Coordinates of C-alpha atoms and ligand atoms in Angstrom, one line a residue:
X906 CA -2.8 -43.6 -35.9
X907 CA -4.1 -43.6 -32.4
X908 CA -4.7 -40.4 -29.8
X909 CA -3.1 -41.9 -26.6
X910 CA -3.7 -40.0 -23.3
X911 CA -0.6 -40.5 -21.2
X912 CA -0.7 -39.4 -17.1
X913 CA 2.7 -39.1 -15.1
X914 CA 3.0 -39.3 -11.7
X915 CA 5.1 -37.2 -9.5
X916 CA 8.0 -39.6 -9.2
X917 CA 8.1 -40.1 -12.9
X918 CA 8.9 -36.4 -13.6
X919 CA 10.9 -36.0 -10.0
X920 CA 14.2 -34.9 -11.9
X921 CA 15.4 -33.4 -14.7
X922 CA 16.8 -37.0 -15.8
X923 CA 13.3 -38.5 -15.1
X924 CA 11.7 -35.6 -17.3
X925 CA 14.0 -36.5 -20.3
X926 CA 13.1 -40.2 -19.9
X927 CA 9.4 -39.1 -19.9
X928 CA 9.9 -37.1 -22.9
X929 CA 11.7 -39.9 -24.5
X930 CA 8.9 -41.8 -24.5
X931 CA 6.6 -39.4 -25.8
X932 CA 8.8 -39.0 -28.4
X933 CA 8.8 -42.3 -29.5
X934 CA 4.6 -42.6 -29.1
X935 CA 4.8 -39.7 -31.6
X936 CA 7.4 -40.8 -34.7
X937 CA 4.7 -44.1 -34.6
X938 CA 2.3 -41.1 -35.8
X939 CA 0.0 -41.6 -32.4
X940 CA -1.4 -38.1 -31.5
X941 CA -0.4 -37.9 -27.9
X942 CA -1.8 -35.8 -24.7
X943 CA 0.2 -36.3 -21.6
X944 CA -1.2 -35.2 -18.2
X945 CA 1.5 -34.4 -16.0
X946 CA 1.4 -34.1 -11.4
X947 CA 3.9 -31.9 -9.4
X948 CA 7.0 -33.3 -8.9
X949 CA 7.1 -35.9 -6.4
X950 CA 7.0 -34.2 -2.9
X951 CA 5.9 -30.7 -4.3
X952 CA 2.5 -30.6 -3.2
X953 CA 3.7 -31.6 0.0
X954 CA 5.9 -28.9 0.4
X955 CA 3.3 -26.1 -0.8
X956 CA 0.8 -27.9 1.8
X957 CA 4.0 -27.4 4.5
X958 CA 4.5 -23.8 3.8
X959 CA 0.9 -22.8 4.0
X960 CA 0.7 -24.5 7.6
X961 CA 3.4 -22.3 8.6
X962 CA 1.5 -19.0 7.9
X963 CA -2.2 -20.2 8.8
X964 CA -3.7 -22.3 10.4
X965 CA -6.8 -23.3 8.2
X966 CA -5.1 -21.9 5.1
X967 CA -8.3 -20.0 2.7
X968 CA -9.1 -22.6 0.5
X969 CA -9.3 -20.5 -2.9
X970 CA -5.9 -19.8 -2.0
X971 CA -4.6 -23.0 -1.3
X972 CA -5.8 -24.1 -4.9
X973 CA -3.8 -21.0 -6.3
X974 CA -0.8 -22.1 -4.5
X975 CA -1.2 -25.9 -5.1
X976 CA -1.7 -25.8 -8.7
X977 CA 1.2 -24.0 -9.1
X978 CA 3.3 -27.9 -8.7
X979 CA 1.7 -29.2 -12.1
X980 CA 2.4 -25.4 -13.8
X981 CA 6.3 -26.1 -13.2
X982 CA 6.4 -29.8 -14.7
X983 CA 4.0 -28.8 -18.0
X984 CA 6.6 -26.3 -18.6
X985 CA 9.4 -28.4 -18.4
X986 CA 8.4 -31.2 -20.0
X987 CA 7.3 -29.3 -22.9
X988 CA 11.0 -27.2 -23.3
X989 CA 12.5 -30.6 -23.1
X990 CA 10.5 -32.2 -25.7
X991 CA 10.9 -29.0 -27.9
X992 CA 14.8 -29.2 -27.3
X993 CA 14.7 -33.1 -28.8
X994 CA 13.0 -31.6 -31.9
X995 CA 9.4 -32.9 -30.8
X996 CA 7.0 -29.8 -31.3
X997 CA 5.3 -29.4 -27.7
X998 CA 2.9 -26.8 -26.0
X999 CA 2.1 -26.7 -22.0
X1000 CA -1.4 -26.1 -20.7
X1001 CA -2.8 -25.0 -17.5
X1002 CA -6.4 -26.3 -16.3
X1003 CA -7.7 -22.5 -17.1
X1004 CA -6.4 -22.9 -20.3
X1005 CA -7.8 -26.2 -21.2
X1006 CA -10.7 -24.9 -19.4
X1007 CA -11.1 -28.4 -17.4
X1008 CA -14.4 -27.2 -15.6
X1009 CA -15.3 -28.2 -12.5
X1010 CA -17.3 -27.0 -9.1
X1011 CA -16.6 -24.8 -6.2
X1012 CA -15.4 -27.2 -3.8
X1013 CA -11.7 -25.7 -3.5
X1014 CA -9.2 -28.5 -2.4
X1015 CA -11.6 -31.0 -3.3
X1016 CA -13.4 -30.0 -6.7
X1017 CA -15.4 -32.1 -9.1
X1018 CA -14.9 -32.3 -12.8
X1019 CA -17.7 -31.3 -14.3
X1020 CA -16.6 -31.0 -17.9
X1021 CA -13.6 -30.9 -20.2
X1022 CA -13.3 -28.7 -23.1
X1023 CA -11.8 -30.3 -26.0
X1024 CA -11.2 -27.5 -28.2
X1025 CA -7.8 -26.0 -27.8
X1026 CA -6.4 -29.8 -26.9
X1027 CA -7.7 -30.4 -30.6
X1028 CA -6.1 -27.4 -31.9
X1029 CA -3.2 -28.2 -30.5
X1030 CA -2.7 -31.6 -31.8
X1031 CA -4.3 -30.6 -35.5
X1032 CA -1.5 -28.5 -35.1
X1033 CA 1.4 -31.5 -35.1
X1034 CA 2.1 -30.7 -31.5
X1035 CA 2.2 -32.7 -28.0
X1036 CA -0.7 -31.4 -25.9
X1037 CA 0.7 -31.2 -22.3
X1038 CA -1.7 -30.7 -19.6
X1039 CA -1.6 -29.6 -16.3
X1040 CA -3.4 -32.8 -13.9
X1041 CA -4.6 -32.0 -10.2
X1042 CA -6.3 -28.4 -11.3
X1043 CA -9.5 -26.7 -12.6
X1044 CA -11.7 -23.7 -12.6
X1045 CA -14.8 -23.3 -11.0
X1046 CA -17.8 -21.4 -12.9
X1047 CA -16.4 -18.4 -11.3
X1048 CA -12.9 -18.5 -12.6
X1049 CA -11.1 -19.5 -9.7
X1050 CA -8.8 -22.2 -9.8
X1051 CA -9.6 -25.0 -8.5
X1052 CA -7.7 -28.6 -6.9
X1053 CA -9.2 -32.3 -7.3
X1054 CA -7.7 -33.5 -4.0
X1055 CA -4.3 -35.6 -3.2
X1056 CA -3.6 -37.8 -6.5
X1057 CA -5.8 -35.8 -8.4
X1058 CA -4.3 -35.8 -11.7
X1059 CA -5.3 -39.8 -12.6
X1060 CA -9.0 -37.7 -12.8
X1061 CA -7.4 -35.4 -14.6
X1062 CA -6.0 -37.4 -17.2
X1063 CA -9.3 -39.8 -17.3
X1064 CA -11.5 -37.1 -17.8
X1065 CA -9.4 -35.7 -20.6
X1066 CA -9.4 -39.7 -22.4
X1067 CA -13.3 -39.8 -21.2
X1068 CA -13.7 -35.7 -23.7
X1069 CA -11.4 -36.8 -26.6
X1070 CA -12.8 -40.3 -27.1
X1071 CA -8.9 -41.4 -26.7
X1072 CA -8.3 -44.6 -27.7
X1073 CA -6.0 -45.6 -24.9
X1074 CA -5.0 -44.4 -21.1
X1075 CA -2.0 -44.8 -19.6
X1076 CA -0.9 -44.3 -15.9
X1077 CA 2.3 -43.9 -15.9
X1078 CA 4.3 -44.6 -12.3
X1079 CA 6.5 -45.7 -10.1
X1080 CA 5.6 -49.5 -9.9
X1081 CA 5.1 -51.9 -13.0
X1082 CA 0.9 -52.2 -12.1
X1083 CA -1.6 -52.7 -9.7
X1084 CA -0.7 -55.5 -7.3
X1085 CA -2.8 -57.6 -4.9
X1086 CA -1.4 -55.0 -2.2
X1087 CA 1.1 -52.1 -2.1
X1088 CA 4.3 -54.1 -3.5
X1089 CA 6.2 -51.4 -1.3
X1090 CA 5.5 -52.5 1.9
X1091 CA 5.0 -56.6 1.0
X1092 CA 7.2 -57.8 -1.0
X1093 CA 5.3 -61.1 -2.0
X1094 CA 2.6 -58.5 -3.9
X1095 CA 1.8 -60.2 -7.0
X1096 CA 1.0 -58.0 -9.9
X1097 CA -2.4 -58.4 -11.8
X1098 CA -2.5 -58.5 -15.5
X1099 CA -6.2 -57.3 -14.9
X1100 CA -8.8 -55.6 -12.6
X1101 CA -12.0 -55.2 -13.3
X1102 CA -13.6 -51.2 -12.4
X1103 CA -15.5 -52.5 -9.0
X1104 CA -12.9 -54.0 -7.4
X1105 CA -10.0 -50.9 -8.4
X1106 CA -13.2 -48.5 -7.2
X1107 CA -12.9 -50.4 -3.7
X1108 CA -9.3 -50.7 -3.5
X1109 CA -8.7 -47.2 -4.3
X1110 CA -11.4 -46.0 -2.0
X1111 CA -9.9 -47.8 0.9
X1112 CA -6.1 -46.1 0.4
X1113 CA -4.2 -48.3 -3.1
X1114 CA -3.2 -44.8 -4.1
X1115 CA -2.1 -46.4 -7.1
X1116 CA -5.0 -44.6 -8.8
X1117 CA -7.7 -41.9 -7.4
X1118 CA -10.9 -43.2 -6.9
X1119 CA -12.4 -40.3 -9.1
X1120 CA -10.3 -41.9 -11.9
X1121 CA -11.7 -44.9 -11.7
X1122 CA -15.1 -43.7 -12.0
X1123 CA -15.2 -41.7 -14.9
X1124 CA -13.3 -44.9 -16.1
X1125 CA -15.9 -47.0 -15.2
X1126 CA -18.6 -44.6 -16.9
X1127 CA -17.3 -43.8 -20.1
X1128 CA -15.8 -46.8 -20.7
X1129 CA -12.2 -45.9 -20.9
X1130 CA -10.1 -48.7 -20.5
X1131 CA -6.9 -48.0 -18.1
X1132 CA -3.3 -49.0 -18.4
X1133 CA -1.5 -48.3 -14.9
X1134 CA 1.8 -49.3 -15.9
X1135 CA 6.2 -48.0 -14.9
X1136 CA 7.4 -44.9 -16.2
X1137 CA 10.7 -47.0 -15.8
X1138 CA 10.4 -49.7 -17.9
X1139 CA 8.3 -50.9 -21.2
X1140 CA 6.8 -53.9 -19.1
X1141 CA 3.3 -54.5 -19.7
X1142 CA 1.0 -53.3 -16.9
X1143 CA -2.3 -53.6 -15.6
X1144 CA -5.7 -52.8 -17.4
X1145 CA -8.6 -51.7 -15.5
X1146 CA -11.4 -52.9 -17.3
X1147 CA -15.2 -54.1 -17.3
X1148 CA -15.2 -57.9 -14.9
X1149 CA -15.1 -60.6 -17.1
X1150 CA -15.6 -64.5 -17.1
X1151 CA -11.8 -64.5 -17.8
X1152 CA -10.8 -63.0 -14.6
X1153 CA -9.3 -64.4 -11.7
X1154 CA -12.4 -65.1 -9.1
X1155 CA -10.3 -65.2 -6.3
X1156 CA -12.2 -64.0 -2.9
X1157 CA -9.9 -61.6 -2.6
X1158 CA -8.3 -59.9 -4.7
X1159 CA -6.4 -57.1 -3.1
X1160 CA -5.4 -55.6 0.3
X1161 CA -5.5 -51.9 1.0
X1162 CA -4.2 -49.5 4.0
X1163 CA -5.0 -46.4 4.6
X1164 CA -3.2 -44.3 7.3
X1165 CA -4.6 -41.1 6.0
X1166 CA -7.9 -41.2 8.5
X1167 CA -8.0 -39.5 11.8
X1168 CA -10.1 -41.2 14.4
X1169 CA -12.6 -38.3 16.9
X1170 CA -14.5 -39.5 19.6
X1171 CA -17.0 -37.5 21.6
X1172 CA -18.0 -39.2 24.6
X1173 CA -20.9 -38.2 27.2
X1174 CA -23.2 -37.7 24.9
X1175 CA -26.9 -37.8 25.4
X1176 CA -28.1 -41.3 24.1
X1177 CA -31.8 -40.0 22.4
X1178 CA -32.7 -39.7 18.9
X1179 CA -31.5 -36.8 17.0
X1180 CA -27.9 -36.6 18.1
X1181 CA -26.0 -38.5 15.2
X1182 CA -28.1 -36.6 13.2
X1183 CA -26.8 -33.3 15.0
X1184 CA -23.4 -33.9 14.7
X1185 CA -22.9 -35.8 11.6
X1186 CA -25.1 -32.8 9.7
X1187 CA -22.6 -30.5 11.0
X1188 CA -19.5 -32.1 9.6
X1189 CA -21.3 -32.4 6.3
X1190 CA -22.7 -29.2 6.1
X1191 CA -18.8 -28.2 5.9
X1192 CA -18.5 -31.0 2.7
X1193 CA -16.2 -33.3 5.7
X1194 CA -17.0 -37.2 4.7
X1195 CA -17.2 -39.2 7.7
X1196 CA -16.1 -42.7 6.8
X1197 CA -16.5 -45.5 9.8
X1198 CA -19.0 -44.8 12.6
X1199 CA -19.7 -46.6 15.9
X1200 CA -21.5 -45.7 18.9
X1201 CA -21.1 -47.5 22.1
X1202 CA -23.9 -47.3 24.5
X1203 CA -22.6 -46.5 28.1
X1204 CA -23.5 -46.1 31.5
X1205 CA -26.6 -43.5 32.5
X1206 CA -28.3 -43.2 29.4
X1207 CA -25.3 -42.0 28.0
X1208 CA -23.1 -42.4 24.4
X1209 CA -20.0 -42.4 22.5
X1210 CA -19.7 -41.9 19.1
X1211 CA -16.7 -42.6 17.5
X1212 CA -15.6 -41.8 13.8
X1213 CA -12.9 -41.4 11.3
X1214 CA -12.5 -38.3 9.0
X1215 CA -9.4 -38.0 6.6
X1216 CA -6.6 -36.7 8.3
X1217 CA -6.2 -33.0 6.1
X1218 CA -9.7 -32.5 7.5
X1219 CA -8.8 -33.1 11.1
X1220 CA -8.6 -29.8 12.2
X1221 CA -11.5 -28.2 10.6
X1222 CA -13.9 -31.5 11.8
X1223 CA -12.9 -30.3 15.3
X1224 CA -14.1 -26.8 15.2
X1225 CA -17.3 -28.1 14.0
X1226 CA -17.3 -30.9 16.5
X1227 CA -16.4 -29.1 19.5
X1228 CA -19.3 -26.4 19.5
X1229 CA -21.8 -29.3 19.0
X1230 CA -20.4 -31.3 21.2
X1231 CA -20.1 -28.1 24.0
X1232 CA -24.1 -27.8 23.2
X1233 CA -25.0 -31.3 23.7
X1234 CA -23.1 -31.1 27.5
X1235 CA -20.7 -33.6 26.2
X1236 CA -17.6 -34.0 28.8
X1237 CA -15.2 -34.8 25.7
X1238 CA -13.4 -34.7 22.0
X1239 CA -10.8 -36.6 21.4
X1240 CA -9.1 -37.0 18.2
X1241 CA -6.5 -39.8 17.5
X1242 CA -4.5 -40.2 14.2
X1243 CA -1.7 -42.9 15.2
X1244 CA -4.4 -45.0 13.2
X1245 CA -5.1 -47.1 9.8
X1246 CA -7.6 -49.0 8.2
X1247 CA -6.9 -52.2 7.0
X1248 CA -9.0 -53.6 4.1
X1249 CA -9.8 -57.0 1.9
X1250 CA -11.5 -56.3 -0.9
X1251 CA -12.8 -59.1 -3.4
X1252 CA -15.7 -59.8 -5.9
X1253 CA -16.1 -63.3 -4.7
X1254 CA -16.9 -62.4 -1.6
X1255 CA -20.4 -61.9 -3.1
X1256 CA -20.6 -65.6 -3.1
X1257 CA -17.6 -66.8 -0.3
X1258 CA -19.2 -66.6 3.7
X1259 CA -16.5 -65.8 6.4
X1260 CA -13.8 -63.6 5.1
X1261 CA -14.7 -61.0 8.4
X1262 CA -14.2 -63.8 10.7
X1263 CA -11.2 -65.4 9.0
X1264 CA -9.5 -61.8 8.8
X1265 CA -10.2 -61.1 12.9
X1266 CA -8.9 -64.5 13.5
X1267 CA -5.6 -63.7 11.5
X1268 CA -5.3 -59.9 13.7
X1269 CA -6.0 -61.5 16.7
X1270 CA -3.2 -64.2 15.9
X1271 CA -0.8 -61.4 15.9
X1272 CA -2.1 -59.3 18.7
X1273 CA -3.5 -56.6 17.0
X1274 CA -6.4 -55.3 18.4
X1275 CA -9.9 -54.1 15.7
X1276 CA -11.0 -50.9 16.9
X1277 CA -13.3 -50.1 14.6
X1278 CA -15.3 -52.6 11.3
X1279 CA -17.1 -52.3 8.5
X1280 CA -17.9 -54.1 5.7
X1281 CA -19.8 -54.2 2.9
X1282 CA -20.8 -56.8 -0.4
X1283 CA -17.2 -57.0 -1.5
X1284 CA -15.2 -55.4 1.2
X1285 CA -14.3 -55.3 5.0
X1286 CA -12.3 -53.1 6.7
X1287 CA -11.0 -53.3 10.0
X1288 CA -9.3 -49.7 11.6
X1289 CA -6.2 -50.6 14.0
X1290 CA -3.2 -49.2 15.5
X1291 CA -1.1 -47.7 13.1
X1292 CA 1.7 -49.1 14.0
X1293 CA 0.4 -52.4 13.4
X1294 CA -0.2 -51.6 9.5
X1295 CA 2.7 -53.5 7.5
X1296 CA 2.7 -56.4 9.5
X1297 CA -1.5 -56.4 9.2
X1298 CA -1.0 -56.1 5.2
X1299 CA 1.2 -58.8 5.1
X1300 CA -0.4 -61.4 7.6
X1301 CA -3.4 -60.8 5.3
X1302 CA -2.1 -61.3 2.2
X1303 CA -0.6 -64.2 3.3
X1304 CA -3.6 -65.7 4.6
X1305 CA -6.0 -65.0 2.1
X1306 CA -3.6 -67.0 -0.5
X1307 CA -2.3 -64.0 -2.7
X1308 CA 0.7 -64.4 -3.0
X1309 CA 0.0 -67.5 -5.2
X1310 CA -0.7 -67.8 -8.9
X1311 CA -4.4 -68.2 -10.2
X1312 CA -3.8 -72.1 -10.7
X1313 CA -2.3 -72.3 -7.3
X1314 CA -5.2 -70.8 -5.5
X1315 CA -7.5 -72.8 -7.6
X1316 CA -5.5 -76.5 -6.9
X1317 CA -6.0 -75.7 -3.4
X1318 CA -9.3 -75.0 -3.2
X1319 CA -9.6 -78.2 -5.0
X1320 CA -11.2 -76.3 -7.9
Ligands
ADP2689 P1 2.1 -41.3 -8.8 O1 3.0 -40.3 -8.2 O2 2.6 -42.0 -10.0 O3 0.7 -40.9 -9.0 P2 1.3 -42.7 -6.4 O4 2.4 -42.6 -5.3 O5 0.2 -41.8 -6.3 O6 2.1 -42.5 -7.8 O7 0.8 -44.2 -6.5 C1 1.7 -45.2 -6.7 C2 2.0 -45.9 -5.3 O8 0.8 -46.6 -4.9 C3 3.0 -47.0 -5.4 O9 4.3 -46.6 -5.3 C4 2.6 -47.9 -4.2 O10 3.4 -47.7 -3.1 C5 1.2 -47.5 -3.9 N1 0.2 -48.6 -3.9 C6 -0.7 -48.8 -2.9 N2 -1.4 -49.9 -3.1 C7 -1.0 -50.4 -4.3 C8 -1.4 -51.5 -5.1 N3 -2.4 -52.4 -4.8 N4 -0.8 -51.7 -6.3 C9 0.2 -50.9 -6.7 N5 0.6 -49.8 -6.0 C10 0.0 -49.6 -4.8
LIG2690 N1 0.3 -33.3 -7.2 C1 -0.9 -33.8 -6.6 C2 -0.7 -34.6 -5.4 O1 0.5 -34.8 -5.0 C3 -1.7 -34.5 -7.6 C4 -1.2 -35.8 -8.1 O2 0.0 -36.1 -7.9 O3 -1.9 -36.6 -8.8 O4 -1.6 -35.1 -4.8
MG2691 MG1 -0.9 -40.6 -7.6

């Protein structure tokens, strides 16, 4: 008998026929005697539409109040999952995040796990029923609830495996694994049987919302192997596990897009030492991550510093921008979000010289201009047009050879 933590993504409970077929399978899991705990998101387009109505009545909704409102997506799909599984004779009880008590910080909208109580799961299933849990929401030392930001409940549901010492987690969603890019905007995506935790951490960092990068690492550091896999069908999926010498070494493994970022420039400013730190310890005195950052030195002794922020914190990194920027006697903000990053991502870059220069020769074939790089040991990203991004995934997958099997890549390396 196995305890098998199973998550369920937005589109897999999305109807009332998609709930049954969920509960189906949990079913099933649970005449084969496994103890089961099934994590469940909003269903799909949900959180969107709470996010929507808030934006009409304010514009930087309170943030404790956006986590009240938010979590209520996850409260509605515990609930129904469990009454349907009760209705097929499968004994079933719904938990919110408060109830569990899945504690995390105060960072509303954005919180950190910081521990999961185990108790009442335990109870629960001592007690011959499906534990269903709320994903996406917590509560702070304070009480409040809290939310784990956008795709949140893959944390949820890892964190839960991590405090039970489950022996297996599933992701349950809408596509059959985690492909070398999104298989719903390139169809030559090729799905990988496996994926080892620092190239999953990359790709999900860079926009694969296949899995929340939070998910990944608690995977990576308790050990918890992951199976992404469809809520659709019983095809096997793709494990996220430690890098062995049995993977594919391929240079790279995966190509990710991420329209999410918003780009700000402030130009005219001051070029002397102290600025970056001036305005960059502004946004992060507000908890705003700053991802890619370039200045350009200009004419007079003067700057312009350039960088992207994610998109839902747009507005609130321009009231802190703007005051700075107004002290600094800086002629302008601008802010731009018709833009994506493009990424390649690959262990074997560790070892493989001139990935950057092969991936700006492939844009530039096409006409797509690089706005903005970086790049680190096993990743560059290049931010573009948005309007550029499917035809950026593809040309890249192409050129990097992904669309090929293992032996294929291999024989043509001459390896
Ligand atoms: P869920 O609602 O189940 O959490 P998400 O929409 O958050 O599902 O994540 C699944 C989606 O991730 C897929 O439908 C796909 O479009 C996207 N995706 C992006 N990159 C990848 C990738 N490399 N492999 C698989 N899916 C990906
Ligand atoms: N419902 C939340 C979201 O849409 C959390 C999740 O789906 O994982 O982001
Ligand atoms: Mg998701």
């Amino acid at each position: 008998m196995a305890l098998v933590v199973q998550k369920y993504g937005g589109s897999s409970v999305g109807d009332p026929e998609r709930i049954r077929n969920v509960a189906r399978r949990v079913s099933r899991y649970r005449a084969q005697g496994d103890d089961v705990v099934v994590v469940v998101s909003a269903m799909s387009g949900q959180t969107d539409r709470l996010l929507q109505l808030a934006g009409e009545l304010a514009e930087l909704p309170n943030e404790r109040e956006m986590d009240v409102l938010l979590a209520t997506g996850e409260q509605v799909t515990i609930a129904l999952l469990a009454m349907t599984l009760i209705e097929m004779g499968c004994p079933a009880r719904s938990m919110t995040g408060v109830q569990v008590q899945i504690r995390t910080d105060s960072a509303h909208t954005r919180a950190r796990i910081a521990g999961v109580d185990t108790a009442v799961v335990r109870t629960v299933l001592e007690g011959g029923q499906v534990a269903i849990i709320a994903g996406f929401q917590g509560v702070d030392p304070a009480g409040n609830i809290t939310t784990l930001g956008r795709g949140g409940s893959d944390t949820s549901a890892v964190a839960v495996a991590a405090a039970l010492g489950a022996d297996s987690c599933e992701i349950y969603t809408d596509v059959d694994g985690v492909y070398t890019t999104d298989p719903n905007i390139c169809d030559k995506a090729r799905k990988l049987d496996r994926i080892s935790y620092d190239e999953m951490l990359e790709l999900a960092s860079l926009g694969a919302k296949v899995l929340q990068i939070r998910s990944v690492e608690f995977a990576k550091k308790y050990k918890v192997p992951l199976h992404v896999r469809s809520s659709f069908n019983d095809t096997e999926g793709t494990w996220v596990v430690e890098e062995d010498e049995s993977m594919e070494q391929l240079t790279v493994a995966g190509v990710a897009y991420d329209r999410k970022e918003a780009k700000i420039s402030v130009r005219g400013v001051p070029d002397r030492p102290g600025i970056a730190a001036q305005l960059f310890g502004a946004l992060a005195a507000q908890n705003i991550v700053v991802d890619m950052i370039v200045q350009d030195v200009g004419e007079g002794g003067q700057a312009s510093m350039t960088f992207t922020v994610p998109q839902a914190d747009l507005k609130r990194a321009l009231t802190v921008i703007e005051p700075v920027a107004r002290e600094l006697g800086s002629a302008q903000v601008v802010s731009d979000t018709s833009i994506a990053k493009i990424s390649v991502v690959g262990v074997g870059m560790r070892s493989h010289a001139g990935v950057a220069s092969r991936m700006f020769e492939v844009l530039a074939r096409e006409g797509i201009n690089v706005l903005m790089i970086s790049t680190s040991e096993i990743k560059v990203s290049c931010v573009i047009e948005e309007k550029y991004t499917e035809l950026a995934v593809r040309v890249l997958h192409d050129a990097f050879g992904l669309a090929e099997t293992k032996g294929q890549e291999a024989a043509k390396r001459g390896g």
